[in-house]
């Protein structure tokens, strides 16, 4: 194995990926497993979570499913405790689970605001705290939190989502400062538009199913936001997570990495 390969190698390490059943979480879980990690695919959706874990195992990786609702502190604590007692350590915590809601600002209900922040912000907070305790005891670990390009660009109808993601970015920096002296790195990844189930709502027909024509139009329109003319795929984000999760990212903490095809730079 070359020195470069060794820096990305995760053999003998344990990783948790929340929201690992589909989309970015699924691609991330698969990539961390391909790099050698034992991966806990944690999701509130048992069917997709079990499927991802099975796909990883079929490909020769080490994976298992655990159910979690990240908005519930006790469930996140239980996920981390169960993982630590099963595997002895937690080296990587990817707080990826997230939800989105679209509504004009003046019509956003308190329930909707709380619902989005409970998953997107509190879920990440709980994940950082629970995994952070284990990692501080170990004297090592890497936490990667999913923010969004919505922290850079003000987008209409996304106030609960954008504010929850801005909080994730600042949470990551704040926790990085506190846990750095214990050997724990904390970073955020802020993806641009990625073709995942989360974004199918932009391309569904009247029956709620994905409309292939509309889907193609949405992807083409999003590609124009990048100077590269590209739309991102879940794998593009997984690669950024792998970098931060592995020893290749040993000098990285408190950063917000922006794999977004250049979409949010001023140009
Ligand atoms: P996705 O396709 O909607 O998948 C999210 C996964 O997380 C689903 O399996 C979902 O289950 C699960 N989940 C939702 N709430 C949960 C909870 N409370 N506890 C446990 N699991 C939960 O999302 P994605 O597009 O892959 O996005 C992943 C992350 O990247 C999110 O944090 C998102 O905000 C962020 N992001 C995405 C994009 C993009 O363009 N896709 C851009 C920037 C940032 P259900 O199916 O049951 O909801």
PDB file of C-alpha atoms and ligand atoms in Angstrom:
ATOM      1  CA  UNK A   1       0.000   0.000   0.000  1.00  0.00           C
ATOM      2  CA  UNK A   2       1.372   3.427  -0.922  1.00  0.00           C
ATOM      3  CA  UNK A   3       1.747   6.163   1.683  1.00  0.00           C
ATOM      4  CA  UNK A   4      -1.160   8.034   0.109  1.00  0.00           C
ATOM      5  CA  UNK A   5      -3.423   4.974   0.205  1.00  0.00           C
ATOM      6  CA  UNK A   6      -2.476   4.405   3.861  1.00  0.00           C
ATOM      7  CA  UNK A   7      -3.612   7.924   4.720  1.00  0.00           C
ATOM      8  CA  UNK A   8      -7.112   7.211   3.411  1.00  0.00           C
ATOM      9  CA  UNK A   9      -7.239   3.693   4.857  1.00  0.00           C
ATOM     10  CA  UNK A  10      -9.801   3.074   7.622  1.00  0.00           C
ATOM     11  CA  UNK A  11      -9.210  -0.610   8.445  1.00  0.00           C
ATOM     12  CA  UNK A  12      -9.755  -1.355  12.115  1.00  0.00           C
ATOM     13  CA  UNK A  13     -11.828   1.820  12.582  1.00  0.00           C
ATOM     14  CA  UNK A  14     -15.497   2.113  13.415  1.00  0.00           C
ATOM     15  CA  UNK A  15     -17.722   4.724  11.767  1.00  0.00           C
ATOM     16  CA  UNK A  16     -21.339   5.723  12.314  1.00  0.00           C
ATOM     17  CA  UNK A  17     -23.261   7.385   9.470  1.00  0.00           C
ATOM     18  CA  UNK A  18     -26.665   8.779  10.405  1.00  0.00           C
ATOM     19  CA  UNK A  19     -29.232   8.958   7.639  1.00  0.00           C
ATOM     20  CA  UNK A  20     -27.192   6.232   5.953  1.00  0.00           C
ATOM     21  CA  UNK A  21     -30.118   4.562   4.203  1.00  0.00           C
ATOM     22  CA  UNK A  22     -30.245   6.671   1.046  1.00  0.00           C
ATOM     23  CA  UNK A  23     -28.626   9.602  -0.753  1.00  0.00           C
ATOM     24  CA  UNK A  24     -25.438  11.161   0.570  1.00  0.00           C
ATOM     25  CA  UNK A  25     -25.476   9.003   3.720  1.00  0.00           C
ATOM     26  CA  UNK A  26     -25.701   5.797   1.691  1.00  0.00           C
ATOM     27  CA  UNK A  27     -22.799   6.799  -0.564  1.00  0.00           C
ATOM     28  CA  UNK A  28     -20.760   7.858   2.448  1.00  0.00           C
ATOM     29  CA  UNK A  29     -21.398   4.627   4.339  1.00  0.00           C
ATOM     30  CA  UNK A  30     -20.375   2.627   1.264  1.00  0.00           C
ATOM     31  CA  UNK A  31     -17.214   4.658   0.734  1.00  0.00           C
ATOM     32  CA  UNK A  32     -16.068   4.493   4.356  1.00  0.00           C
ATOM     33  CA  UNK A  33     -16.625   0.726   4.238  1.00  0.00           C
ATOM     34  CA  UNK A  34     -14.670   0.497   0.985  1.00  0.00           C
ATOM     35  CA  UNK A  35     -11.837   2.321   2.759  1.00  0.00           C
ATOM     36  CA  UNK A  36     -11.913  -0.468   5.359  1.00  0.00           C
ATOM     37  CA  UNK A  37     -14.072   0.888   8.185  1.00  0.00           C
ATOM     38  CA  UNK A  38     -16.710  -1.091  10.021  1.00  0.00           C
ATOM     39  CA  UNK A  39     -19.773   1.069   9.350  1.00  0.00           C
ATOM     40  CA  UNK A  40     -22.908   1.444  11.410  1.00  0.00           C
ATOM     41  CA  UNK A  41     -25.658   2.575   9.064  1.00  0.00           C
ATOM     42  CA  UNK A  42     -28.028   4.495  11.342  1.00  0.00           C
ATOM     43  CA  UNK A  43     -31.373   5.647  10.023  1.00  0.00           C
ATOM     44  CA  UNK A  44     -34.965   6.071  11.123  1.00  0.00           C
ATOM     45  CA  UNK A  45     -35.987   4.185   7.970  1.00  0.00           C
ATOM     46  CA  UNK A  46     -35.290   0.516   8.718  1.00  0.00           C
ATOM     47  CA  UNK A  47     -35.941  -0.706   5.168  1.00  0.00           C
ATOM     48  CA  UNK A  48     -33.439   1.555   3.407  1.00  0.00           C
ATOM     49  CA  UNK A  49     -30.922   1.351   6.262  1.00  0.00           C
ATOM     50  CA  UNK A  50     -30.919  -2.436   6.254  1.00  0.00           C
ATOM     51  CA  UNK A  51     -30.657  -2.429   2.471  1.00  0.00           C
ATOM     52  CA  UNK A  52     -27.575  -0.179   2.523  1.00  0.00           C
ATOM     53  CA  UNK A  53     -25.905  -2.332   5.188  1.00  0.00           C
ATOM     54  CA  UNK A  54     -26.677  -5.461   3.130  1.00  0.00           C
ATOM     55  CA  UNK A  55     -25.280  -3.869  -0.062  1.00  0.00           C
ATOM     56  CA  UNK A  56     -22.058  -2.999   1.750  1.00  0.00           C
ATOM     57  CA  UNK A  57     -21.768  -6.525   3.124  1.00  0.00           C
ATOM     58  CA  UNK A  58     -22.397  -7.995  -0.343  1.00  0.00           C
ATOM     59  CA  UNK A  59     -19.558  -5.852  -1.678  1.00  0.00           C
ATOM     60  CA  UNK A  60     -17.262  -7.352   0.965  1.00  0.00           C
ATOM     61  CA  UNK A  61     -17.466  -4.537   3.541  1.00  0.00           C
ATOM     62  CA  UNK A  62     -18.311  -4.571   7.222  1.00  0.00           C
ATOM     63  CA  UNK A  63     -21.671  -2.963   7.984  1.00  0.00           C
ATOM     64  CA  UNK A  64     -24.663  -3.240  10.242  1.00  0.00           C
ATOM     65  CA  UNK A  65     -27.904  -1.320  10.622  1.00  0.00           C
ATOM     66  CA  UNK A  66     -29.076   0.425  13.780  1.00  0.00           C
ATOM     67  CA  UNK A  67     -32.355   2.319  14.049  1.00  0.00           C
ATOM     68  CA  UNK A  68     -32.211   5.890  15.325  1.00  0.00           C
ATOM     69  CA  UNK A  69     -34.226   9.064  15.297  1.00  0.00           C
ATOM     70  CA  UNK A  70     -31.475  11.657  15.674  1.00  0.00           C
ATOM     71  CA  UNK A  71     -33.899  14.240  17.060  1.00  0.00           C
ATOM     72  CA  UNK A  72     -34.214  12.097  20.202  1.00  0.00           C
ATOM     73  CA  UNK A  73     -31.223  12.531  22.492  1.00  0.00           C
ATOM     74  CA  UNK A  74     -31.715   9.192  24.247  1.00  0.00           C
ATOM     75  CA  UNK A  75     -31.788   7.359  20.911  1.00  0.00           C
ATOM     76  CA  UNK A  76     -28.544   8.982  19.779  1.00  0.00           C
ATOM     77  CA  UNK A  77     -26.913   8.172  23.113  1.00  0.00           C
ATOM     78  CA  UNK A  78     -28.127   4.575  22.797  1.00  0.00           C
ATOM     79  CA  UNK A  79     -26.763   4.312  19.232  1.00  0.00           C
ATOM     80  CA  UNK A  80     -23.329   5.483  20.321  1.00  0.00           C
ATOM     81  CA  UNK A  81     -23.289   3.311  23.463  1.00  0.00           C
ATOM     82  CA  UNK A  82     -24.363   0.211  21.528  1.00  0.00           C
ATOM     83  CA  UNK A  83     -21.703   0.839  18.869  1.00  0.00           C
ATOM     84  CA  UNK A  84     -18.983   1.372  21.427  1.00  0.00           C
ATOM     85  CA  UNK A  85     -19.902  -1.707  23.431  1.00  0.00           C
ATOM     86  CA  UNK A  86     -20.101  -3.847  20.260  1.00  0.00           C
ATOM     87  CA  UNK A  87     -16.869  -2.614  18.656  1.00  0.00           C
ATOM     88  CA  UNK A  88     -14.882  -1.014  21.457  1.00  0.00           C
ATOM     89  CA  UNK A  89     -14.387   2.377  19.799  1.00  0.00           C
ATOM     90  CA  UNK A  90     -15.858   5.054  17.546  1.00  0.00           C
ATOM     91  CA  UNK A  91     -13.396   6.691  15.198  1.00  0.00           C
ATOM     92  CA  UNK A  92     -15.717   8.494  12.795  1.00  0.00           C
ATOM     93  CA  UNK A  93     -19.126  10.051  13.398  1.00  0.00           C
ATOM     94  CA  UNK A  94     -20.902  11.394  10.325  1.00  0.00           C
ATOM     95  CA  UNK A  95     -23.926  13.435  11.390  1.00  0.00           C
ATOM     96  CA  UNK A  96     -25.666  13.348   8.031  1.00  0.00           C
ATOM     97  CA  UNK A  97     -29.394  12.807   8.714  1.00  0.00           C
ATOM     98  CA  UNK A  98     -31.382  15.866   7.703  1.00  0.00           C
ATOM     99  CA  UNK A  99     -34.763  17.019   6.506  1.00  0.00           C
ATOM    100  CA  UNK A 100     -35.995  19.992   4.493  1.00  0.00           C
ATOM    101  CA  UNK A 101     -39.215  21.945   4.312  1.00  0.00           C
ATOM    102  CA  UNK A 102     -40.318  24.611   1.868  1.00  0.00           C
ATOM    103  CA  UNK A 103     -42.636  27.404   2.928  1.00  0.00           C
ATOM    104  CA  UNK A 104     -42.847  31.174   2.540  1.00  0.00           C
ATOM    105  CA  UNK A 105     -41.348  32.817   5.639  1.00  0.00           C
ATOM    106  CA  UNK A 106     -44.591  34.416   6.829  1.00  0.00           C
ATOM    107  CA  UNK A 107     -46.365  31.052   6.755  1.00  0.00           C
ATOM    108  CA  UNK A 108     -43.850  28.941   8.683  1.00  0.00           C
ATOM    109  CA  UNK A 109     -45.454  27.383  11.737  1.00  0.00           C
ATOM    110  CA  UNK A 110     -43.656  26.971  15.035  1.00  0.00           C
ATOM    111  CA  UNK A 111     -44.127  23.194  14.664  1.00  0.00           C
ATOM    112  CA  UNK A 112     -42.360  23.180  11.311  1.00  0.00           C
ATOM    113  CA  UNK A 113     -39.522  25.338  12.612  1.00  0.00           C
ATOM    114  CA  UNK A 114     -39.075  23.018  15.613  1.00  0.00           C
ATOM    115  CA  UNK A 115     -39.303  19.875  13.456  1.00  0.00           C
ATOM    116  CA  UNK A 116     -36.530  20.971  11.086  1.00  0.00           C
ATOM    117  CA  UNK A 117     -34.244  22.284  13.826  1.00  0.00           C
ATOM    118  CA  UNK A 118     -34.824  19.173  15.964  1.00  0.00           C
ATOM    119  CA  UNK A 119     -33.402  16.926  13.251  1.00  0.00           C
ATOM    120  CA  UNK A 120     -30.915  19.198  11.484  1.00  0.00           C
ATOM    121  CA  UNK A 121     -29.441  21.070  14.428  1.00  0.00           C
ATOM    122  CA  UNK A 122     -30.263  19.195  17.622  1.00  0.00           C
ATOM    123  CA  UNK A 123     -29.647  15.847  15.926  1.00  0.00           C
ATOM    124  CA  UNK A 124     -26.136  16.964  14.971  1.00  0.00           C
ATOM    125  CA  UNK A 125     -25.580  18.466  18.434  1.00  0.00           C
ATOM    126  CA  UNK A 126     -26.582  15.168  20.085  1.00  0.00           C
ATOM    127  CA  UNK A 127     -24.354  13.215  17.713  1.00  0.00           C
ATOM    128  CA  UNK A 128     -21.346  15.469  18.415  1.00  0.00           C
ATOM    129  CA  UNK A 129     -21.868  15.206  22.152  1.00  0.00           C
ATOM    130  CA  UNK A 130     -22.403  11.445  22.350  1.00  0.00           C
ATOM    131  CA  UNK A 131     -19.555  10.552  19.967  1.00  0.00           C
ATOM    132  CA  UNK A 132     -17.404  13.361  21.369  1.00  0.00           C
ATOM    133  CA  UNK A 133     -17.461  11.790  24.841  1.00  0.00           C
ATOM    134  CA  UNK A 134     -16.222   8.451  23.476  1.00  0.00           C
ATOM    135  CA  UNK A 135     -13.594  10.115  21.271  1.00  0.00           C
ATOM    136  CA  UNK A 136     -12.254  12.304  24.095  1.00  0.00           C
ATOM    137  CA  UNK A 137     -11.800   9.166  26.227  1.00  0.00           C
ATOM    138  CA  UNK A 138     -10.003   7.484  23.293  1.00  0.00           C
ATOM    139  CA  UNK A 139      -7.897  10.577  22.609  1.00  0.00           C
ATOM    140  CA  UNK A 140      -8.827  10.472  18.908  1.00  0.00           C
ATOM    141  CA  UNK A 141     -11.708  10.730  16.473  1.00  0.00           C
ATOM    142  CA  UNK A 142     -13.178  12.652  13.566  1.00  0.00           C
ATOM    143  CA  UNK A 143     -16.670  14.123  13.479  1.00  0.00           C
ATOM    144  CA  UNK A 144     -18.116  15.284  10.150  1.00  0.00           C
ATOM    145  CA  UNK A 145     -21.380  17.221  10.121  1.00  0.00           C
ATOM    146  CA  UNK A 146     -23.503  17.873   7.035  1.00  0.00           C
ATOM    147  CA  UNK A 147     -24.274  21.561   6.528  1.00  0.00           C
ATOM    148  CA  UNK A 148     -25.426  22.919   3.145  1.00  0.00           C
ATOM    149  CA  UNK A 149     -24.784  25.513   0.459  1.00  0.00           C
ATOM    150  CA  UNK A 150     -27.853  27.179   2.004  1.00  0.00           C
ATOM    151  CA  UNK A 151     -25.468  28.678   4.593  1.00  0.00           C
ATOM    152  CA  UNK A 152     -23.873  30.800   1.849  1.00  0.00           C
ATOM    153  CA  UNK A 153     -26.777  31.730  -0.400  1.00  0.00           C
ATOM    154  CA  UNK A 154     -30.063  33.145   0.821  1.00  0.00           C
ATOM    155  CA  UNK A 155     -32.773  31.046  -0.808  1.00  0.00           C
ATOM    156  CA  UNK A 156     -36.483  31.879  -0.609  1.00  0.00           C
ATOM    157  CA  UNK A 157     -38.746  29.460   1.311  1.00  0.00           C
ATOM    158  CA  UNK A 158     -35.906  27.707   3.117  1.00  0.00           C
ATOM    159  CA  UNK A 159     -35.584  29.680   6.371  1.00  0.00           C
ATOM    160  CA  UNK A 160     -35.822  26.785   8.874  1.00  0.00           C
ATOM    161  CA  UNK A 161     -33.462  24.639   6.775  1.00  0.00           C
ATOM    162  CA  UNK A 162     -30.903  27.376   6.084  1.00  0.00           C
ATOM    163  CA  UNK A 163     -30.791  28.556   9.696  1.00  0.00           C
ATOM    164  CA  UNK A 164     -30.432  24.999  11.003  1.00  0.00           C
ATOM    165  CA  UNK A 165     -27.511  24.415   8.627  1.00  0.00           C
ATOM    166  CA  UNK A 166     -25.832  27.721   9.549  1.00  0.00           C
ATOM    167  CA  UNK A 167     -26.082  26.542  13.161  1.00  0.00           C
ATOM    168  CA  UNK A 168     -24.429  23.247  12.173  1.00  0.00           C
ATOM    169  CA  UNK A 169     -21.494  25.132  10.634  1.00  0.00           C
ATOM    170  CA  UNK A 170     -20.932  27.219  13.764  1.00  0.00           C
ATOM    171  CA  UNK A 171     -21.523  24.216  16.042  1.00  0.00           C
ATOM    172  CA  UNK A 172     -18.769  22.391  14.156  1.00  0.00           C
ATOM    173  CA  UNK A 173     -16.290  25.226  14.638  1.00  0.00           C
ATOM    174  CA  UNK A 174     -17.192  25.719  18.309  1.00  0.00           C
ATOM    175  CA  UNK A 175     -16.919  22.019  19.136  1.00  0.00           C
ATOM    176  CA  UNK A 176     -13.661  21.797  17.147  1.00  0.00           C
ATOM    177  CA  UNK A 177     -12.119  24.371  19.487  1.00  0.00           C
ATOM    178  CA  UNK A 178     -13.242  22.502  22.602  1.00  0.00           C
ATOM    179  CA  UNK A 179     -12.363  18.978  21.533  1.00  0.00           C
ATOM    180  CA  UNK A 180      -9.190  19.694  19.544  1.00  0.00           C
ATOM    181  CA  UNK A 181      -6.917  19.497  22.615  1.00  0.00           C
ATOM    182  CA  UNK A 182      -8.225  15.933  23.150  1.00  0.00           C
ATOM    183  CA  UNK A 183      -7.269  14.790  19.660  1.00  0.00           C
ATOM    184  CA  UNK A 184     -10.780  15.049  18.239  1.00  0.00           C
ATOM    185  CA  UNK A 185     -11.316  16.815  14.912  1.00  0.00           C
ATOM    186  CA  UNK A 186     -14.673  18.345  13.975  1.00  0.00           C
ATOM    187  CA  UNK A 187     -15.522  19.613  10.498  1.00  0.00           C
ATOM    188  CA  UNK A 188     -18.558  20.366   8.389  1.00  0.00           C
ATOM    189  CA  UNK A 189     -19.277  19.619   4.737  1.00  0.00           C
ATOM    190  CA  UNK A 190     -21.601  22.009   2.920  1.00  0.00           C
ATOM    191  CA  UNK A 191     -22.699  20.332  -0.327  1.00  0.00           C
ATOM    192  CA  UNK A 192     -24.219  22.020  -3.315  1.00  0.00           C
ATOM    193  CA  UNK A 193     -27.294  20.531  -4.993  1.00  0.00           C
ATOM    194  CA  UNK A 194     -27.000  16.735  -5.068  1.00  0.00           C
ATOM    195  CA  UNK A 195     -29.360  14.359  -6.838  1.00  0.00           C
ATOM    196  CA  UNK A 196     -30.863  12.446  -3.870  1.00  0.00           C
ATOM    197  CA  UNK A 197     -34.342  11.528  -2.587  1.00  0.00           C
ATOM    198  CA  UNK A 198     -34.346  14.831  -0.662  1.00  0.00           C
ATOM    199  CA  UNK A 199     -34.480  16.734  -3.950  1.00  0.00           C
ATOM    200  CA  UNK A 200     -37.046  14.530  -5.687  1.00  0.00           C
ATOM    201  CA  UNK A 201     -39.739  16.928  -4.498  1.00  0.00           C
ATOM    202  CA  UNK A 202     -38.553  19.358  -7.209  1.00  0.00           C
ATOM    203  CA  UNK A 203     -39.129  16.761  -9.923  1.00  0.00           C
ATOM    204  CA  UNK A 204     -42.252  14.851  -8.981  1.00  0.00           C
ATOM    205  CA  UNK A 205     -45.414  14.733 -11.026  1.00  0.00           C
ATOM    206  CA  UNK A 206     -49.004  15.218  -9.794  1.00  0.00           C
ATOM    207  CA  UNK A 207     -49.014  11.578  -8.550  1.00  0.00           C
ATOM    208  CA  UNK A 208     -46.024  12.326  -6.312  1.00  0.00           C
ATOM    209  CA  UNK A 209     -43.731  10.066  -8.351  1.00  0.00           C
ATOM    210  CA  UNK A 210     -40.480  11.155  -9.945  1.00  0.00           C
ATOM    211  CA  UNK A 211     -41.176  12.590 -13.402  1.00  0.00           C
ATOM    212  CA  UNK A 212     -38.102  11.706 -15.541  1.00  0.00           C
ATOM    213  CA  UNK A 213     -38.557  14.720 -17.865  1.00  0.00           C
ATOM    214  CA  UNK A 214     -38.902  17.147 -14.977  1.00  0.00           C
ATOM    215  CA  UNK A 215     -36.003  15.443 -13.206  1.00  0.00           C
ATOM    216  CA  UNK A 216     -33.740  16.001 -16.223  1.00  0.00           C
ATOM    217  CA  UNK A 217     -34.790  19.651 -16.409  1.00  0.00           C
ATOM    218  CA  UNK A 218     -34.075  20.199 -12.709  1.00  0.00           C
ATOM    219  CA  UNK A 219     -30.605  18.647 -13.009  1.00  0.00           C
ATOM    220  CA  UNK A 220     -29.823  20.728 -16.123  1.00  0.00           C
ATOM    221  CA  UNK A 221     -30.978  23.934 -14.410  1.00  0.00           C
ATOM    222  CA  UNK A 222     -28.889  23.191 -11.314  1.00  0.00           C
ATOM    223  CA  UNK A 223     -25.818  22.474 -13.436  1.00  0.00           C
ATOM    224  CA  UNK A 224     -25.916  26.065 -14.716  1.00  0.00           C
ATOM    225  CA  UNK A 225     -25.219  27.219 -11.127  1.00  0.00           C
ATOM    226  CA  UNK A 226     -21.734  25.700 -11.336  1.00  0.00           C
ATOM    227  CA  UNK A 227     -18.970  27.246 -13.470  1.00  0.00           C
ATOM    228  CA  UNK A 228     -18.087  23.631 -14.276  1.00  0.00           C
ATOM    229  CA  UNK A 229     -21.610  23.031 -15.595  1.00  0.00           C
ATOM    230  CA  UNK A 230     -21.898  20.022 -13.288  1.00  0.00           C
ATOM    231  CA  UNK A 231     -24.527  18.649 -10.934  1.00  0.00           C
ATOM    232  CA  UNK A 232     -23.155  16.842  -7.918  1.00  0.00           C
ATOM    233  CA  UNK A 233     -23.607  13.192  -7.094  1.00  0.00           C
ATOM    234  CA  UNK A 234     -23.685  11.634  -3.613  1.00  0.00           C
ATOM    235  CA  UNK A 235     -20.202  10.212  -4.250  1.00  0.00           C
ATOM    236  CA  UNK A 236     -18.763  13.731  -4.600  1.00  0.00           C
ATOM    237  CA  UNK A 237     -19.801  14.426  -1.024  1.00  0.00           C
ATOM    238  CA  UNK A 238     -18.692  11.024   0.248  1.00  0.00           C
ATOM    239  CA  UNK A 239     -15.174  11.766  -1.038  1.00  0.00           C
ATOM    240  CA  UNK A 240     -15.076  14.989   0.979  1.00  0.00           C
ATOM    241  CA  UNK A 241     -16.247  13.108   4.074  1.00  0.00           C
ATOM    242  CA  UNK A 242     -13.609  10.402   3.538  1.00  0.00           C
ATOM    243  CA  UNK A 243     -10.878  13.032   3.385  1.00  0.00           C
ATOM    244  CA  UNK A 244     -11.995  14.617   6.657  1.00  0.00           C
ATOM    245  CA  UNK A 245     -12.663  11.272   8.357  1.00  0.00           C
ATOM    246  CA  UNK A 246      -9.310   9.693   7.524  1.00  0.00           C
ATOM    247  CA  UNK A 247      -5.722  10.492   8.488  1.00  0.00           C
ATOM    248  CA  UNK A 248      -5.452  12.386   5.189  1.00  0.00           C
ATOM    249  CA  UNK A 249      -7.394  15.126   6.997  1.00  0.00           C
ATOM    250  CA  UNK A 250      -5.255  15.104  10.150  1.00  0.00           C
ATOM    251  CA  UNK A 251      -4.522  18.846   9.864  1.00  0.00           C
ATOM    252  CA  UNK A 252      -8.176  19.746   9.214  1.00  0.00           C
ATOM    253  CA  UNK A 253     -10.470  20.891  11.992  1.00  0.00           C
ATOM    254  CA  UNK A 254     -13.085  23.612  12.308  1.00  0.00           C
ATOM    255  CA  UNK A 255     -13.437  23.864   8.526  1.00  0.00           C
ATOM    256  CA  UNK A 256     -16.516  24.004   6.352  1.00  0.00           C
ATOM    257  CA  UNK A 257     -15.639  22.154   3.152  1.00  0.00           C
ATOM    258  CA  UNK A 258     -17.757  23.162   0.157  1.00  0.00           C
ATOM    259  CA  UNK A 259     -18.024  20.456  -2.518  1.00  0.00           C
ATOM    260  CA  UNK A 260     -20.466  22.357  -4.717  1.00  0.00           C
ATOM    261  CA  UNK A 261     -18.942  22.795  -8.175  1.00  0.00           C
ATOM    262  CA  UNK A 262     -18.215  26.415  -7.309  1.00  0.00           C
ATOM    263  CA  UNK A 263     -21.928  27.176  -7.049  1.00  0.00           C
ATOM    264  CA  UNK A 264     -21.778  29.440  -3.999  1.00  0.00           C
ATOM    265  CA  UNK A 265     -18.737  31.551  -4.807  1.00  0.00           C
ATOM    266  CA  UNK A 266     -19.492  35.061  -6.023  1.00  0.00           C
ATOM    267  CA  UNK A 267     -19.035  35.034  -9.812  1.00  0.00           C
TER     268      UNK A 267
HETATM  269  P1  LIG B   1     -32.148  12.343   1.904  1.00  0.00           P
HETATM  270  O1  LIG B   1     -32.045  11.855   0.534  1.00  0.00           O
HETATM  271  O2  LIG B   1     -33.440  12.946   2.338  1.00  0.00           O
HETATM  272  O3  LIG B   1     -31.740  11.206   2.948  1.00  0.00           O
HETATM  273  C1  LIG B   1     -31.718  11.513   4.314  1.00  0.00           C
HETATM  274  C2  LIG B   1     -31.786  10.244   5.126  1.00  0.00           C
HETATM  275  O4  LIG B   1     -31.817  10.630   6.519  1.00  0.00           O
HETATM  276  C3  LIG B   1     -33.065   9.447   4.872  1.00  0.00           C
HETATM  277  O5  LIG B   1     -32.804   8.070   4.941  1.00  0.00           O
HETATM  278  C4  LIG B   1     -33.943   9.896   6.027  1.00  0.00           C
HETATM  279  O6  LIG B   1     -34.971   8.990   6.362  1.00  0.00           O
HETATM  280  C5  LIG B   1     -32.936   9.993   7.138  1.00  0.00           C
HETATM  281  N1  LIG B   1     -33.453  10.791   8.249  1.00  0.00           N
HETATM  282  C6  LIG B   1     -34.223  11.897   8.195  1.00  0.00           C
HETATM  283  N2  LIG B   1     -34.540  12.297   9.421  1.00  0.00           N
HETATM  284  C7  LIG B   1     -33.958  11.434  10.284  1.00  0.00           C
HETATM  285  C8  LIG B   1     -33.943  11.321  11.685  1.00  0.00           C
HETATM  286  N3  LIG B   1     -34.625  12.178  12.469  1.00  0.00           N
HETATM  287  N4  LIG B   1     -33.226  10.332  12.251  1.00  0.00           N
HETATM  288  C9  LIG B   1     -32.565   9.430  11.486  1.00  0.00           C
HETATM  289  N5  LIG B   1     -32.576   9.457  10.136  1.00  0.00           N
HETATM  290  C10 LIG B   1     -33.266  10.470   9.537  1.00  0.00           C
HETATM  291  O7  LIG B   1     -31.017  13.466   2.165  1.00  0.00           O
HETATM  292  P2  LIG B   1     -29.661  13.758   1.348  1.00  0.00           P
HETATM  293  O8  LIG B   1     -29.992  14.604   0.195  1.00  0.00           O
HETATM  294  O9  LIG B   1     -28.908  12.511   1.176  1.00  0.00           O
HETATM  295  O10 LIG B   1     -28.929  14.708   2.388  1.00  0.00           O
HETATM  296  C11 LIG B   1     -28.090  14.225   3.422  1.00  0.00           C
HETATM  297  C12 LIG B   1     -27.604  15.428   4.214  1.00  0.00           C
HETATM  298  O11 LIG B   1     -26.944  16.350   3.341  1.00  0.00           O
HETATM  299  C13 LIG B   1     -28.735  16.205   4.882  1.00  0.00           C
HETATM  300  O12 LIG B   1     -28.299  16.690   6.122  1.00  0.00           O
HETATM  301  C14 LIG B   1     -28.964  17.344   3.913  1.00  0.00           C
HETATM  302  O13 LIG B   1     -29.535  18.463   4.534  1.00  0.00           O
HETATM  303  C15 LIG B   1     -27.560  17.611   3.432  1.00  0.00           C
HETATM  304  N6  LIG B   1     -27.526  18.280   2.138  1.00  0.00           N
HETATM  305  C16 LIG B   1     -28.107  17.724   1.030  1.00  0.00           C
HETATM  306  C17 LIG B   1     -28.045  18.403  -0.173  1.00  0.00           C
HETATM  307  C18 LIG B   1     -28.671  17.873  -1.436  1.00  0.00           C
HETATM  308  O14 LIG B   1     -28.740  18.612  -2.426  1.00  0.00           O
HETATM  309  N7  LIG B   1     -29.142  16.640  -1.449  1.00  0.00           N
HETATM  310  C19 LIG B   1     -27.391  19.645  -0.267  1.00  0.00           C
HETATM  311  C20 LIG B   1     -26.817  20.175   0.878  1.00  0.00           C
HETATM  312  C21 LIG B   1     -26.885  19.488   2.073  1.00  0.00           C
HETATM  313  P3  LIG B   1     -36.474   9.314   5.820  1.00  0.00           P
HETATM  314  O15 LIG B   1     -36.458   8.873   4.398  1.00  0.00           O
HETATM  315  O16 LIG B   1     -37.334   8.482   6.722  1.00  0.00           O
HETATM  316  O17 LIG B   1     -36.701  10.786   5.986  1.00  0.00           O
END
